[in-house]
Short mmCIF file of C-alpha atoms in Angstrom, two decimals:
data_model
loop_
_atom_site.label_atom_id
_atom_site.label_comp_id
_atom_site.label_asym_id
_atom_site.label_seq_id
_atom_site.Cartn_x
_atom_site.Cartn_y
_atom_site.Cartn_z
CA MET B 968 21.13 11.61 -5.13
CA ASN B 969 22.34 11.09 -8.69
CA LYS B 970 24.44 8.02 -8.06
CA LYS B 971 25.64 5.47 -10.60
CA ILE B 972 26.69 1.98 -9.71
CA LEU B 973 27.36 -1.19 -11.68
CA TYR B 974 26.26 -4.50 -10.26
CA ILE B 975 26.51 -7.95 -11.75
CA LEU B 976 24.02 -10.26 -10.14
CA SER B 977 23.93 -13.99 -10.77
CA ILE B 978 20.38 -15.12 -10.21
CA VAL B 979 19.98 -18.78 -9.37
CA VAL B 980 16.94 -20.13 -11.15
CA THR B 981 15.07 -22.08 -8.54
CA PHE B 982 11.78 -22.90 -10.21
CA GLY B 983 12.44 -26.62 -9.91
CA LEU B 984 13.06 -26.30 -6.20
CA MET B 985 9.78 -24.65 -5.38
CA SER B 986 6.40 -26.20 -4.82
CA CYS B 987 2.97 -24.70 -4.33
CA ASP B 988 -0.17 -26.38 -3.07
CA LYS B 989 -2.56 -26.83 -5.95
CA TYR B 990 -5.63 -24.67 -6.16
CA LEU B 991 -7.72 -25.16 -3.04
CA ASP B 992 -6.28 -28.67 -2.67
CA THR B 993 -5.47 -28.99 1.03
CA THR B 994 -5.79 -32.39 2.63
CA PRO B 995 -8.43 -31.94 5.34
CA ASP B 996 -6.48 -33.74 8.11
CA ASN B 997 -3.20 -31.93 7.40
CA ARG B 998 -4.06 -28.88 9.48
CA THR B 999 -2.70 -27.16 12.54
CA VAL B 1000 -4.56 -28.18 15.67
CA LEU B 1001 -5.91 -24.99 17.22
CA ASP B 1002 -6.63 -24.80 20.92
CA SER B 1003 -5.55 -21.33 22.03
CA ASP B 1004 -5.36 -17.72 20.92
CA GLU B 1005 -1.56 -18.07 20.62
CA LYS B 1006 -1.94 -20.89 18.09
CA VAL B 1007 -4.47 -18.86 16.11
CA LYS B 1008 -2.03 -15.95 16.13
CA GLU B 1009 0.73 -18.26 14.89
CA LEU B 1010 -1.49 -19.71 12.16
CA LEU B 1011 -2.32 -16.24 10.86
CA THR B 1012 1.35 -15.49 10.22
CA SER B 1013 0.89 -17.90 7.28
CA ALA B 1014 -2.31 -16.20 6.15
CA TYR B 1015 -0.58 -13.72 3.84
CA PRO B 1016 0.31 -14.57 0.22
CA GLU B 1017 3.90 -15.77 -0.03
CA MET B 1018 3.92 -14.95 -3.74
CA THR B 1019 3.46 -11.44 -5.07
CA TYR B 1020 1.91 -9.68 -8.05
CA GLY B 1021 4.47 -6.87 -8.35
CA LEU B 1022 6.67 -8.14 -11.18
CA PHE B 1023 4.04 -9.37 -13.63
CA CYS B 1024 1.83 -6.31 -13.04
CA TYR B 1025 4.82 -4.02 -13.54
CA SER B 1026 5.73 -5.83 -16.77
CA MET B 1027 2.25 -5.25 -18.21
CA SER B 1028 2.21 -1.55 -17.34
CA ASP B 1029 3.39 1.57 -19.15
CA ASN B 1030 6.41 1.89 -16.86
CA VAL B 1031 8.45 -0.55 -18.98
CA ALA B 1032 10.18 -0.57 -22.36
CA ASP B 1033 12.23 -3.01 -24.42
CA ARG B 1034 15.86 -2.47 -23.36
CA GLY B 1035 17.15 -4.74 -26.10
CA GLU B 1036 19.19 -7.90 -26.45
CA GLY B 1037 21.87 -8.69 -23.95
CA ASN B 1038 19.47 -8.33 -21.01
CA GLU B 1039 17.93 -11.11 -18.96
CA VAL B 1040 14.87 -12.70 -20.61
CA PHE B 1041 12.68 -13.70 -17.68
CA ARG B 1042 9.56 -15.45 -18.90
CA ASN B 1043 6.99 -13.72 -16.66
CA ASN B 1044 8.53 -10.36 -17.54
CA GLU B 1045 8.49 -11.10 -21.29
CA GLN B 1046 5.01 -12.61 -21.42
CA GLY B 1047 3.67 -9.72 -19.35
CA TYR B 1048 5.28 -7.18 -21.69
CA PHE B 1049 3.53 -8.69 -24.71
CA TRP B 1050 0.29 -9.40 -22.78
CA GLU B 1051 0.55 -13.07 -23.67
CA GLU B 1052 -0.91 -15.95 -21.71
CA PHE B 1053 1.39 -16.67 -18.77
CA THR B 1054 2.79 -20.19 -18.71
CA GLU B 1055 4.81 -20.19 -15.48
CA THR B 1056 3.05 -21.39 -12.35
CA LEU B 1057 5.42 -20.48 -9.54
CA GLN B 1058 7.03 -17.29 -8.22
CA ASP B 1059 6.24 -13.94 -9.84
CA SER B 1060 3.55 -15.54 -12.00
CA PRO B 1061 -0.22 -14.95 -11.99
CA SER B 1062 -0.86 -18.65 -11.28
CA GLY B 1063 1.56 -18.58 -8.38
CA TYR B 1064 -0.14 -15.53 -6.92
CA TRP B 1065 -3.62 -17.05 -7.43
CA GLU B 1066 -2.62 -20.20 -5.53
CA SER B 1067 -0.87 -18.21 -2.84
CA CYS B 1068 -3.95 -16.04 -2.25
CA TYR B 1069 -6.26 -19.03 -1.94
CA ASN B 1070 -3.79 -20.76 0.39
CA ALA B 1071 -3.82 -17.63 2.57
CA ILE B 1072 -7.62 -17.64 2.48
CA ALA B 1073 -7.62 -21.28 3.59
CA HIS B 1074 -5.51 -20.36 6.64
CA ALA B 1075 -7.81 -17.44 7.43
CA ASN B 1076 -10.88 -19.66 7.16
CA GLN B 1077 -9.35 -22.25 9.45
CA ALA B 1078 -8.71 -19.55 12.03
CA LEU B 1079 -12.24 -18.18 11.66
CA GLU B 1080 -13.83 -21.60 12.00
CA PHE B 1081 -12.00 -22.23 15.25
CA ILE B 1082 -12.68 -18.77 16.66
CA GLU B 1083 -16.38 -19.18 15.92
CA SER B 1084 -16.30 -22.42 17.94
CA THR B 1085 -15.03 -20.55 21.03
CA LYS B 1086 -18.12 -18.36 21.35
CA VAL B 1087 -19.69 -18.08 24.78
CA GLU B 1088 -23.38 -17.19 24.66
CA GLY B 1089 -22.91 -16.00 21.09
CA ASP B 1090 -19.88 -13.79 21.79
CA ILE B 1091 -16.28 -14.31 20.76
CA PRO B 1092 -13.94 -14.24 23.78
CA PHE B 1093 -12.01 -10.99 24.08
CA GLU B 1094 -8.59 -12.57 23.57
CA TYR B 1095 -9.60 -13.89 20.14
CA LEU B 1096 -11.13 -10.68 18.76
CA PRO B 1097 -7.95 -9.17 17.22
CA TYR B 1098 -7.25 -12.40 15.34
CA TYR B 1099 -10.87 -12.66 14.27
CA GLY B 1100 -10.53 -9.19 12.76
CA GLU B 1101 -7.21 -10.02 11.13
CA ALA B 1102 -8.53 -13.23 9.55
CA LEU B 1103 -11.53 -11.39 8.09
CA LEU B 1104 -9.30 -8.68 6.65
CA VAL B 1105 -6.93 -11.22 5.11
CA ARG B 1106 -9.87 -13.01 3.50
CA ALA B 1107 -11.27 -9.71 2.21
CA TYR B 1108 -7.92 -8.46 0.91
CA CYS B 1109 -6.99 -11.67 -0.93
CA HIS B 1110 -10.37 -11.92 -2.65
CA PHE B 1111 -10.19 -8.22 -3.52
CA MET B 1112 -6.80 -8.65 -5.17
CA LEU B 1113 -7.98 -11.75 -7.01
CA VAL B 1114 -11.12 -10.14 -8.42
CA ASN B 1115 -9.13 -7.10 -9.57
CA LEU B 1116 -6.75 -9.28 -11.56
CA TRP B 1117 -9.07 -11.99 -12.87
CA GLY B 1118 -12.32 -10.02 -13.15
CA GLN B 1119 -13.36 -6.79 -14.83
CA HIS B 1120 -12.77 -3.61 -12.88
CA TYR B 1121 -15.81 -2.66 -10.82
CA ASN B 1122 -18.45 -0.81 -12.83
CA PRO B 1123 -21.92 -0.55 -11.26
CA ALA B 1124 -23.53 -0.81 -14.71
CA THR B 1125 -22.04 -4.26 -15.39
CA ALA B 1126 -20.82 -5.63 -12.03
CA ASP B 1127 -23.93 -7.80 -11.58
CA THR B 1128 -23.04 -9.80 -14.70
CA ASP B 1129 -19.24 -9.49 -14.92
CA LEU B 1130 -17.55 -12.69 -13.77
CA GLY B 1131 -15.40 -12.41 -10.67
CA VAL B 1132 -13.72 -15.19 -8.67
CA PRO B 1133 -14.84 -17.84 -6.17
CA TYR B 1134 -15.34 -16.36 -2.70
CA VAL B 1135 -14.34 -19.07 -0.27
CA THR B 1136 -15.71 -18.74 3.26
CA GLU B 1137 -15.55 -22.32 4.53
CA VAL B 1138 -12.76 -24.70 5.44
CA GLU B 1139 -12.60 -27.45 2.83
CA ASP B 1140 -13.64 -30.81 4.22
CA VAL B 1141 -12.93 -32.67 1.00
CA VAL B 1142 -9.77 -32.82 -1.09
CA PHE B 1143 -11.50 -31.64 -4.27
CA LYS B 1144 -14.47 -29.32 -4.16
CA ASP B 1145 -16.51 -27.63 -6.86
CA TYR B 1146 -16.32 -23.84 -6.87
CA LYS B 1147 -18.09 -21.29 -9.00
CA ARG B 1148 -17.16 -17.78 -10.02
CA GLU B 1149 -19.21 -15.15 -8.27
CA THR B 1150 -20.03 -11.94 -10.08
CA VAL B 1151 -17.84 -8.90 -9.49
CA ALA B 1152 -20.73 -7.30 -7.58
CA LYS B 1153 -21.07 -10.31 -5.28
CA VAL B 1154 -17.35 -10.47 -4.59
CA TYR B 1155 -17.36 -6.77 -3.70
CA GLU B 1156 -20.37 -7.29 -1.44
CA LEU B 1157 -18.62 -10.11 0.44
CA VAL B 1158 -15.31 -8.21 0.60
CA GLU B 1159 -17.10 -5.22 2.12
CA LYS B 1160 -18.84 -7.40 4.71
CA ASP B 1161 -15.57 -8.99 5.84
CA LEU B 1162 -13.70 -5.68 5.67
CA LEU B 1163 -16.13 -3.72 7.84
CA GLU B 1164 -16.49 -6.47 10.43
CA GLY B 1165 -12.75 -7.03 10.55
CA LEU B 1166 -12.00 -3.33 11.03
CA LYS B 1167 -14.00 -3.34 14.26
CA HIS B 1168 -11.60 -5.74 15.96
CA ILE B 1169 -8.09 -4.88 14.78
CA GLU B 1170 -5.73 -4.15 17.69
CA ASP B 1171 -2.13 -3.17 17.02
CA ASN B 1172 -1.00 -4.24 20.48
CA ALA B 1173 -1.98 -7.85 19.73
CA TYR B 1174 1.23 -8.31 17.70
CA ASP B 1175 4.93 -8.22 18.40
CA VAL B 1176 5.47 -6.41 15.07
CA PRO B 1177 2.11 -4.95 13.96
CA LYS B 1178 3.40 -4.05 10.49
CA TYR B 1179 3.71 -7.73 9.60
CA HIS B 1180 -0.06 -7.97 10.02
CA PHE B 1181 -3.20 -6.03 9.21
CA ASN B 1182 -2.81 -3.24 11.72
CA VAL B 1183 -5.18 -0.28 12.11
CA ALA B 1184 -3.44 2.02 9.61
CA ALA B 1185 -3.03 -0.72 6.99
CA ALA B 1186 -6.64 -1.84 7.37
CA ASN B 1187 -7.92 1.71 6.93
CA THR B 1188 -5.75 2.19 3.84
CA PHE B 1189 -7.11 -1.03 2.35
CA ALA B 1190 -10.63 0.25 3.08
CA SER B 1191 -9.81 3.51 1.28
CA ARG B 1192 -8.63 1.51 -1.75
CA PHE B 1193 -11.77 -0.61 -1.73
CA TYR B 1194 -14.07 2.42 -1.78
CA GLN B 1195 -11.82 4.17 -4.30
CA TYR B 1196 -12.47 1.34 -6.75
CA LYS B 1197 -16.20 1.64 -6.02
CA GLY B 1198 -16.17 5.42 -6.42
CA GLU B 1199 -17.50 6.21 -2.93
CA TRP B 1200 -15.34 9.25 -2.40
CA GLN B 1201 -16.31 10.47 1.05
CA LYS B 1202 -15.57 7.02 2.44
CA VAL B 1203 -12.23 7.00 0.63
CA LYS B 1204 -11.35 10.29 2.27
CA ASP B 1205 -12.52 9.21 5.73
CA TYR B 1206 -10.60 5.92 5.75
CA ALA B 1207 -7.46 7.46 4.25
CA THR B 1208 -7.53 10.20 6.88
CA ALA B 1209 -7.90 7.59 9.62
CA ALA B 1210 -4.84 5.81 8.24
CA LEU B 1211 -2.73 8.96 8.01
CA GLY B 1212 -3.58 10.34 11.44
CA ALA B 1213 -3.22 13.89 12.65
CA HIS B 1214 0.29 14.36 11.25
CA PRO B 1215 0.43 12.65 7.83
CA SER B 1216 3.75 14.27 6.87
CA ALA B 1217 5.49 12.31 9.62
CA LYS B 1218 4.34 9.04 8.01
CA LEU B 1219 5.62 9.75 4.51
CA ARG B 1220 8.90 8.29 3.27
CA ASP B 1221 11.46 11.08 3.63
CA LEU B 1222 13.39 10.67 0.38
CA ALA B 1223 14.38 14.33 0.29
CA GLY B 1224 15.79 14.17 3.82
CA LYS B 1225 16.77 10.95 5.56
CA TYR B 1226 17.13 8.79 2.45
CA ASN B 1227 19.02 11.46 0.54
CA LEU B 1228 21.82 11.20 3.09
CA MET B 1229 22.13 7.40 2.81
CA GLY B 1230 24.22 5.16 0.61
CA ILE B 1231 22.59 2.76 -1.85
CA ASN B 1232 22.69 -0.35 0.35
CA GLU B 1233 21.50 1.57 3.39
CA GLN B 1234 18.55 2.91 1.41
CA ALA B 1235 17.50 -0.56 0.26
CA ALA B 1236 17.65 -1.85 3.84
CA GLU B 1237 15.73 1.12 5.23
CA TYR B 1238 13.03 0.86 2.56
CA SER B 1239 11.69 -2.42 3.94
CA LYS B 1240 12.12 -1.91 7.67
CA ALA B 1241 9.15 -2.14 9.99
CA THR B 1242 10.51 0.95 11.74
CA GLU B 1243 10.09 3.03 8.56
CA PRO B 1244 6.96 5.14 9.25
CA ALA B 1245 5.76 4.92 5.64
CA ASN B 1246 5.53 1.12 5.73
CA LEU B 1247 2.07 0.30 7.00
CA MET B 1248 2.14 -3.42 6.13
CA LEU B 1249 5.04 -5.60 4.98
CA THR B 1250 4.99 -9.16 3.68
CA SER B 1251 7.82 -11.59 3.07
CA ASN B 1252 7.65 -12.85 -0.51
CA ILE B 1253 9.51 -15.37 -2.63
CA THR B 1254 10.32 -13.12 -5.58
CA TYR B 1255 12.84 -11.63 -7.96
CA ASN B 1256 11.04 -8.30 -7.71
CA PHE B 1257 13.70 -6.27 -5.96
CA SER B 1258 15.79 -3.31 -7.10
CA LEU B 1259 18.92 -5.18 -8.13
CA PHE B 1260 17.11 -7.72 -10.31
CA GLN B 1261 15.20 -4.92 -12.07
CA GLY B 1262 18.50 -3.86 -13.64
CA LEU B 1263 18.89 -7.19 -15.43
CA LEU B 1264 15.47 -7.47 -17.08
CA ARG B 1265 15.09 -6.91 -20.80
CA TYR B 1266 11.74 -5.23 -20.26
CA GLY B 1267 12.09 -2.49 -17.70
CA LEU B 1268 12.65 1.19 -17.05
CA SER B 1269 14.16 3.05 -19.99
CA HIS B 1270 15.80 6.46 -20.19
CA ASP B 1271 12.80 7.75 -22.12
CA ILE B 1272 10.27 6.57 -19.54
CA PHE B 1273 12.39 7.86 -16.70
CA SER B 1274 12.55 11.26 -18.38
CA LYS B 1275 8.78 11.40 -18.87
CA VAL B 1276 7.80 10.08 -15.44
CA PHE B 1277 10.54 11.27 -13.10
CA ASP B 1278 12.68 14.06 -14.55
CA ASN B 1279 10.01 16.50 -15.68
CA VAL B 1280 8.80 17.57 -12.28
CA PHE B 1281 5.89 19.87 -13.05
CA VAL B 1282 6.38 22.12 -10.06
CA GLN B 1283 7.97 25.30 -11.35
CA GLY B 1284 11.30 26.26 -9.89
CA ALA B 1285 12.37 22.66 -9.40
CA SER B 1286 14.95 21.31 -11.81
CA SER B 1287 15.24 17.62 -12.61
CA ASN B 1288 18.02 17.40 -10.05
CA ALA B 1289 15.59 18.46 -7.32
CA TRP B 1290 13.69 15.17 -7.68
CA THR B 1291 15.43 13.02 -5.09
CA GLN B 1292 14.12 9.64 -6.23
CA SER B 1293 16.74 9.36 -8.96
CA ALA B 1294 17.78 6.31 -10.92
CA VAL B 1295 20.96 4.33 -10.46
CA THR B 1296 22.65 2.19 -13.09
CA VAL B 1297 22.58 -1.56 -12.70
CA SER B 1298 24.16 -3.59 -15.51
CA ASN B 1299 23.93 -0.47 -17.71
CA ASN B 1300 20.17 -0.14 -17.09
CA LEU B 1301 18.29 2.47 -15.09
CA VAL B 1302 16.70 1.39 -11.81
CA VAL B 1303 14.73 3.51 -9.35
CA TRP B 1304 16.23 2.24 -6.12
CA LYS B 1305 13.72 0.81 -3.68
CA TRP B 1306 13.74 -2.41 -1.65
CA GLY B 1307 16.43 -5.07 -1.50
CA TYR B 1308 16.43 -8.84 -1.01
CA PHE B 1309 17.78 -11.66 1.09
CA PHE B 1310 18.83 -15.11 -0.04
CA LYS B 1311 17.63 -18.14 1.92
CA ARG B 1312 19.67 -21.29 1.38
CA MET B 1313 17.93 -24.62 1.12
CA ASP B 1314 20.14 -25.75 4.00
CA VAL B 1315 23.30 -24.49 5.70
CA ASN B 1316 25.57 -26.48 3.36
CA ALA B 1317 23.72 -25.62 0.13
CA ASP B 1318 24.67 -23.07 -2.50
CA ILE B 1319 21.14 -22.95 -3.87
CA GLY B 1320 18.05 -21.42 -2.37
CA LEU B 1321 15.34 -18.82 -2.84
CA TYR B 1322 15.35 -15.05 -3.14
CA TYR B 1323 13.02 -13.27 -0.75
CA ALA B 1324 12.04 -9.63 -0.44
CA MET B 1325 10.30 -7.89 2.42
CA THR B 1326 7.93 -5.90 0.23
CA PRO B 1327 5.90 -2.90 1.40
CA LYS B 1328 2.37 -3.97 0.45
CA ILE B 1329 0.52 -1.02 1.99
CA VAL B 1330 2.24 2.32 2.50
CA ALA B 1331 1.30 5.77 3.79
CA GLU B 1332 1.78 7.28 0.34
CA GLU B 1333 -1.10 5.16 -0.95
CA ALA B 1334 -3.39 6.53 1.75
CA LEU B 1335 -2.28 10.05 0.82
CA PHE B 1336 -2.88 9.58 -2.90
CA ASN B 1337 -6.24 7.95 -2.22
CA ARG B 1338 -7.22 11.04 -0.22
CA ILE B 1339 -5.92 13.34 -2.95
CA GLU B 1340 -8.06 11.53 -5.51
CA ALA B 1341 -11.09 11.60 -3.22
CA ASN B 1342 -10.71 15.34 -2.64
CA VAL B 1343 -10.44 15.91 -6.39
CA MET B 1344 -13.63 13.96 -7.00
CA LEU B 1345 -15.34 15.82 -4.13
CA LYS B 1346 -14.15 19.06 -5.79
CA LYS B 1347 -12.12 20.01 -2.75
CA TYR B 1348 -9.22 21.12 -4.90
CA THR B 1349 -7.39 23.18 -2.29
CA GLU B 1350 -7.24 20.18 0.02
CA ALA B 1351 -5.87 18.09 -2.85
CA GLU B 1352 -3.18 20.73 -3.44
CA ASP B 1353 -2.27 20.70 0.26
CA ASP B 1354 -1.73 16.94 0.19
CA LEU B 1355 0.29 17.14 -3.02
CA ASN B 1356 2.54 19.65 -1.28
CA LEU B 1357 2.94 17.28 1.67
CA TYR B 1358 4.11 14.68 -0.82
CA PHE B 1359 6.49 16.89 -2.79
CA GLU B 1360 8.03 18.20 0.42
CA LYS B 1361 9.36 14.65 0.89
CA ARG B 1362 10.45 14.26 -2.75
CA LEU B 1363 11.99 17.61 -3.78
CA ALA B 1364 15.15 19.11 -2.38
CA PRO B 1365 15.02 21.97 -1.80
CA PHE B 1366 11.27 22.41 -1.40
CA THR B 1367 10.44 26.10 -1.23
CA ASP B 1368 7.49 28.42 -1.73
CA GLU B 1369 8.57 28.84 -5.35
CA ASN B 1370 7.89 25.22 -6.22
CA LYS B 1371 4.70 24.61 -4.28
CA VAL B 1372 1.74 23.12 -6.10
CA THR B 1373 -0.87 25.63 -7.24
CA GLU B 1374 -3.94 25.49 -9.44
CA GLU B 1375 -2.13 27.54 -12.09
CA LYS B 1376 0.75 25.08 -12.32
CA ILE B 1377 -1.53 22.05 -12.36
CA THR B 1378 -3.64 23.60 -15.11
CA GLU B 1379 -0.60 24.54 -17.17
CA ARG B 1380 0.70 20.99 -17.39
CA PHE B 1381 -2.33 18.74 -16.96
CA SER B 1382 -5.35 20.47 -18.48
CA LYS B 1383 -4.99 18.67 -21.81
CA ASP B 1384 -2.64 15.81 -21.00
CA SER B 1385 -2.92 12.67 -18.89
CA HIS B 1386 0.75 11.93 -19.69
CA ALA B 1387 -0.32 8.45 -20.73
CA ALA B 1388 -1.17 6.92 -24.11
CA SER B 1389 -4.84 7.87 -23.75
CA ASP B 1390 -7.14 10.01 -21.64
CA LEU B 1391 -8.40 8.80 -18.29
CA ASP B 1392 -11.77 7.14 -18.93
CA PRO B 1393 -13.35 5.81 -15.73
CA TRP B 1394 -16.95 4.66 -15.51
CA TYR B 1395 -17.96 7.94 -13.85
CA ASP B 1396 -18.07 11.37 -15.51
CA LEU B 1397 -15.33 14.01 -15.20
CA ASP B 1398 -15.73 17.72 -15.77
CA GLU B 1399 -12.80 19.71 -17.15
CA LYS B 1400 -11.34 20.91 -13.85
CA THR B 1401 -11.76 17.55 -12.15
CA ARG B 1402 -10.06 15.82 -15.08
CA THR B 1403 -7.15 18.26 -14.92
CA TYR B 1404 -6.55 17.64 -11.23
CA LEU B 1405 -7.06 13.91 -11.66
CA ASN B 1406 -4.47 13.84 -14.46
CA CYS B 1407 -2.01 15.42 -12.04
CA ALA B 1408 -2.83 13.05 -9.16
CA ILE B 1409 -2.67 9.86 -11.22
CA HIS B 1410 0.53 10.83 -13.03
CA THR B 1411 2.25 11.74 -9.76
CA ARG B 1412 1.01 8.50 -8.22
CA ARG B 1413 2.50 6.64 -11.20
CA ARG B 1414 6.02 7.78 -10.38
CA GLU B 1415 5.63 6.93 -6.69
CA PHE B 1416 4.58 3.32 -7.28
CA ALA B 1417 7.06 2.28 -9.96
CA TYR B 1418 7.75 -1.48 -9.62
CA ASN B 1419 5.19 -2.40 -6.97
CA GLY B 1420 2.40 -3.13 -9.47
CA LEU B 1421 -0.21 -0.54 -8.45
CA ARG B 1422 0.11 1.28 -11.78
CA TRP B 1423 -1.46 -1.74 -13.49
CA PHE B 1424 -4.65 -1.33 -11.44
CA ASP B 1425 -4.82 2.36 -12.41
CA ILE B 1426 -4.46 1.33 -16.06
CA ARG B 1427 -7.45 -0.98 -15.60
CA ARG B 1428 -9.71 1.35 -13.64
CA PHE B 1429 -9.08 4.35 -15.92
CA ASN B 1430 -9.12 2.33 -19.17
CA ILE B 1431 -5.69 3.61 -20.15
CA LYS B 1432 -4.18 2.52 -23.45
CA VAL B 1433 -0.64 1.10 -23.25
CA ILE B 1434 1.93 1.03 -26.07
CA HIS B 1435 5.02 -1.13 -25.67
CA GLU B 1436 7.89 -0.40 -28.02
CA VAL B 1437 9.68 -3.44 -29.45
CA ASN B 1438 13.35 -3.23 -30.36
CA GLU B 1439 13.72 -3.20 -34.19
CA SER B 1440 10.06 -4.18 -34.65
CA THR B 1441 6.49 -2.86 -34.56
CA PRO B 1442 5.13 -1.68 -31.20
CA VAL B 1443 2.49 -3.80 -29.47
CA VAL B 1444 -0.65 -2.10 -28.21
CA LEU B 1445 -3.06 -2.81 -25.37
CA GLU B 1446 -6.22 -0.91 -26.18
CA ALA B 1447 -8.15 1.06 -23.58
CA LYS B 1448 -10.76 -1.67 -23.09
CA ASP B 1449 -8.68 -4.62 -24.21
CA ALA B 1450 -9.88 -8.04 -23.01
CA ARG B 1451 -6.28 -8.90 -22.09
CA LYS B 1452 -6.47 -6.51 -19.15
CA VAL B 1453 -8.31 -9.32 -17.38
CA LEU B 1454 -5.95 -12.20 -16.65
CA GLN B 1455 -6.90 -15.64 -17.85
CA ILE B 1456 -8.08 -18.04 -15.13
CA PRO B 1457 -5.15 -20.38 -14.37
CA ALA B 1458 -5.25 -23.62 -16.33
CA MET B 1459 -5.37 -25.83 -13.25
CA ALA B 1460 -8.36 -23.86 -11.91
CA GLN B 1461 -10.12 -24.31 -15.24
CA GLN B 1462 -9.52 -28.04 -14.87
CA TYR B 1463 -11.57 -27.85 -11.66
CA GLY B 1464 -14.46 -26.38 -13.64
CA LEU B 1465 -13.97 -22.64 -13.38
CA GLU B 1466 -15.14 -20.76 -16.45
CA ALA B 1467 -12.37 -19.16 -18.51
CA ASN B 1468 -12.34 -15.47 -19.37
CA ASN B 1469 -13.21 -14.46 -22.92
CA ARG B 1470 -10.32 -13.55 -25.20
#
């Protein structure tokens, strides 16, 4: 799949055309009137963040390098690369994502308030239960994402004092309301309560297209991520297994087979389809974070990073050409080809509009890697190897007995090397063998989730140091426990009285 292609993309800057509701500033009488389960269902289609974290999280990670002058300088990409305070407030910005999450939470709370009012003798009517579960999961997920960007990563030793984010559980009945930051521990407690209750009621057959909602597999994968961050490994394994089902291989993205036979445009279309088994939950986002735009950014994938992360497949017997997720060339820059975009005009006669991407927010590969990590921490190393082989079977062509994962091969490459700028340093202890297997799992996971932002959360939870090279200048460094790993509370939220993070 070593294909090269040159694209020239003219991106229309549409910041001035976009508008976001201000932080938790929804006029109380400007709400949908709910009077049926169908209207609740319709309301919940708006209960997913329209903005996304992928681009700014990617820019802060160790998957990017300075590709030099002559490339597109996109402010969120540049400020993320240097770990500066973000000044944009709309698409692909932390502020935009913050607002979008709280807007989604407001929709979820409106749905929950109405559903609670339909109770008969204390019970929610059957027809409302799937939407009750969905609204709880949306509220849990949005708060979980917020606290893991604007709060410290969960550490049981400090979570009771670390500042988190406001956890909003009521529909606002005033235009401006005072909110306070809960502790990280409290946010996790409330997320878990909503998550577990919501999981009881999710029904895939309640939706025309379940993958545009929190379906059973997506909800279980989210649960596995939640307990992964808390370090409750048996629960991680149990929820990940529930998400993957009896035949996990059938749910993985078949890059070595089906995708390897496709052309570039066909791949991009397939990557974001609801019919793709690997896509467990998709959301439509206003964003520039799609494959083609990645080729224009100044701060993005370099040949050196690609060589370190993708080419050097550790499985013996597999050359670099065996790795099917190869890079293509866009505007002379390397891009690992993933999802595409669509352009929505402001009206039928307009030449301006917004770029959207149907982004895979929760995928089967995450559930698999969460289970791999759980098995490593539970010291079930053979089971971790089995799952790694399931993964590589879909990424290496050919995949034979000669290049299967074994303890010997993992030890040879990962016993002394995390393949990052520092060792993995989570809040829990690691013995030598566990660390070796974890190095393998987290490095392999890094290559799978290029661009979608998940690498940034691994950098936070493992206290990984990041070094960004600067063209013709001194590198910039984000230390292992750098305060800048916690995003600054958006300025407009601080104006409403929320305490800023220390810098």
